[in-house]
mmCIF file of C-alpha atoms in Angstrom:
data_model
loop_
_atom_site.group_PDB
_atom_site.id
_atom_site.type_symbol
_atom_site.label_atom_id
_atom_site.label_comp_id
_atom_site.label_asym_id
_atom_site.label_seq_id
_atom_site.Cartn_x
_atom_site.Cartn_y
_atom_site.Cartn_z
ATOM 1 C CA MET A 6 -0.244 -0.041 0.160
ATOM 2 C CA GLY A 7 3.044 2.386 0.760
ATOM 3 C CA LYS A 8 4.634 1.511 -2.610
ATOM 4 C CA LEU A 9 1.663 2.404 -4.320
ATOM 5 C CA PHE A 10 1.097 6.293 -2.593
ATOM 6 C CA ALA A 11 4.549 7.052 -2.966
ATOM 7 C CA SER A 12 4.020 6.201 -6.771
ATOM 8 C CA ILE A 13 0.872 8.649 -7.937
ATOM 9 C CA ILE A 14 2.646 11.064 -5.090
ATOM 10 C CA ALA A 15 5.891 11.020 -7.380
ATOM 11 C CA ILE A 16 3.792 10.748 -10.108
ATOM 12 C CA LEU A 17 1.480 13.558 -9.338
ATOM 13 C CA GLY A 18 4.738 16.025 -8.352
ATOM 14 C CA ILE A 19 6.057 15.226 -11.505
ATOM 15 C CA GLY A 20 3.208 16.429 -13.741
ATOM 16 C CA LEU A 21 2.672 19.393 -10.698
ATOM 17 C CA VAL A 22 6.460 20.612 -12.061
ATOM 18 C CA ALA A 23 6.891 18.799 -16.113
ATOM 19 C CA LEU A 24 3.553 20.423 -17.569
ATOM 20 C CA PRO A 25 3.533 23.582 -16.395
ATOM 21 C CA THR A 26 7.857 23.718 -17.598
ATOM 22 C CA GLY A 27 6.440 22.449 -21.029
ATOM 23 C CA ILE A 28 4.018 25.366 -21.403
ATOM 24 C CA ILE A 29 5.916 28.237 -20.173
ATOM 25 C CA SER A 30 8.855 26.898 -22.567
ATOM 26 C CA SER A 31 6.411 26.413 -25.778
ATOM 27 C CA GLY A 32 5.636 30.615 -25.109
ATOM 28 C CA PHE A 33 8.913 30.938 -25.018
ATOM 29 C CA ILE A 34 9.946 29.291 -28.487
ATOM 30 C CA GLU A 35 6.437 31.073 -30.283
ATOM 31 C CA LEU A 36 7.715 34.128 -28.591
ATOM 32 C CA ILE A 37 11.208 33.643 -29.676
ATOM 33 C CA THR A 38 10.321 32.505 -33.406
ATOM 34 C CA LYS A 39 7.251 35.568 -33.923
ATOM 35 C CA LYS A 40 10.891 38.057 -33.365
ATOM 36 C CA ASP A 41 12.588 35.855 -36.283
ATOM 37 C CA ILE A 42 10.101 36.422 -38.351
ATOM 38 C CA GLU A 43 10.071 39.846 -37.904
ATOM 39 C CA LYS A 44 13.640 40.275 -38.137
ATOM 40 C CA THR A 45 13.868 38.809 -41.211
ATOM 41 C CA THR A 46 10.596 40.816 -42.699
ATOM 42 C CA ILE A 47 11.483 43.365 -45.380
ATOM 43 C CA ILE A 48 8.160 46.148 -44.870
ATOM 44 C CA CYS A 49 7.885 48.067 -48.350
ATOM 45 C CA PRO A 50 8.212 51.534 -47.334
ATOM 46 C CA HIS A 51 5.417 52.883 -49.678
ATOM 47 C CA CYS A 52 2.867 50.762 -49.885
ATOM 48 C CA GLY A 53 3.693 48.699 -46.000
ATOM 49 C CA GLU A 54 3.111 45.146 -48.071
ATOM 50 C CA SER A 55 5.854 42.650 -46.605
ATOM 51 C CA ILE A 56 8.701 41.747 -49.215
ATOM 52 C CA GLU A 57 9.380 37.936 -49.522
ATOM 53 C CA HIS A 58 13.508 37.389 -50.188
ATOM 54 C CA ASP A 59 15.871 35.003 -49.706
ATOM 55 C CA LEU A 60 18.698 35.846 -46.752
#
């Protein structure tokens, strides 16, 4: 009974740490990717449209 209780507590403990960490990490990755796209996009000063180019 003690091993079962300990394993349930261990799984819940890992879940309480791993799940929020994964959510926060994915948010940071999304933010960094968005900033990289904004840096490489050239916008036409006349019409405001983005210009596709190869780097």
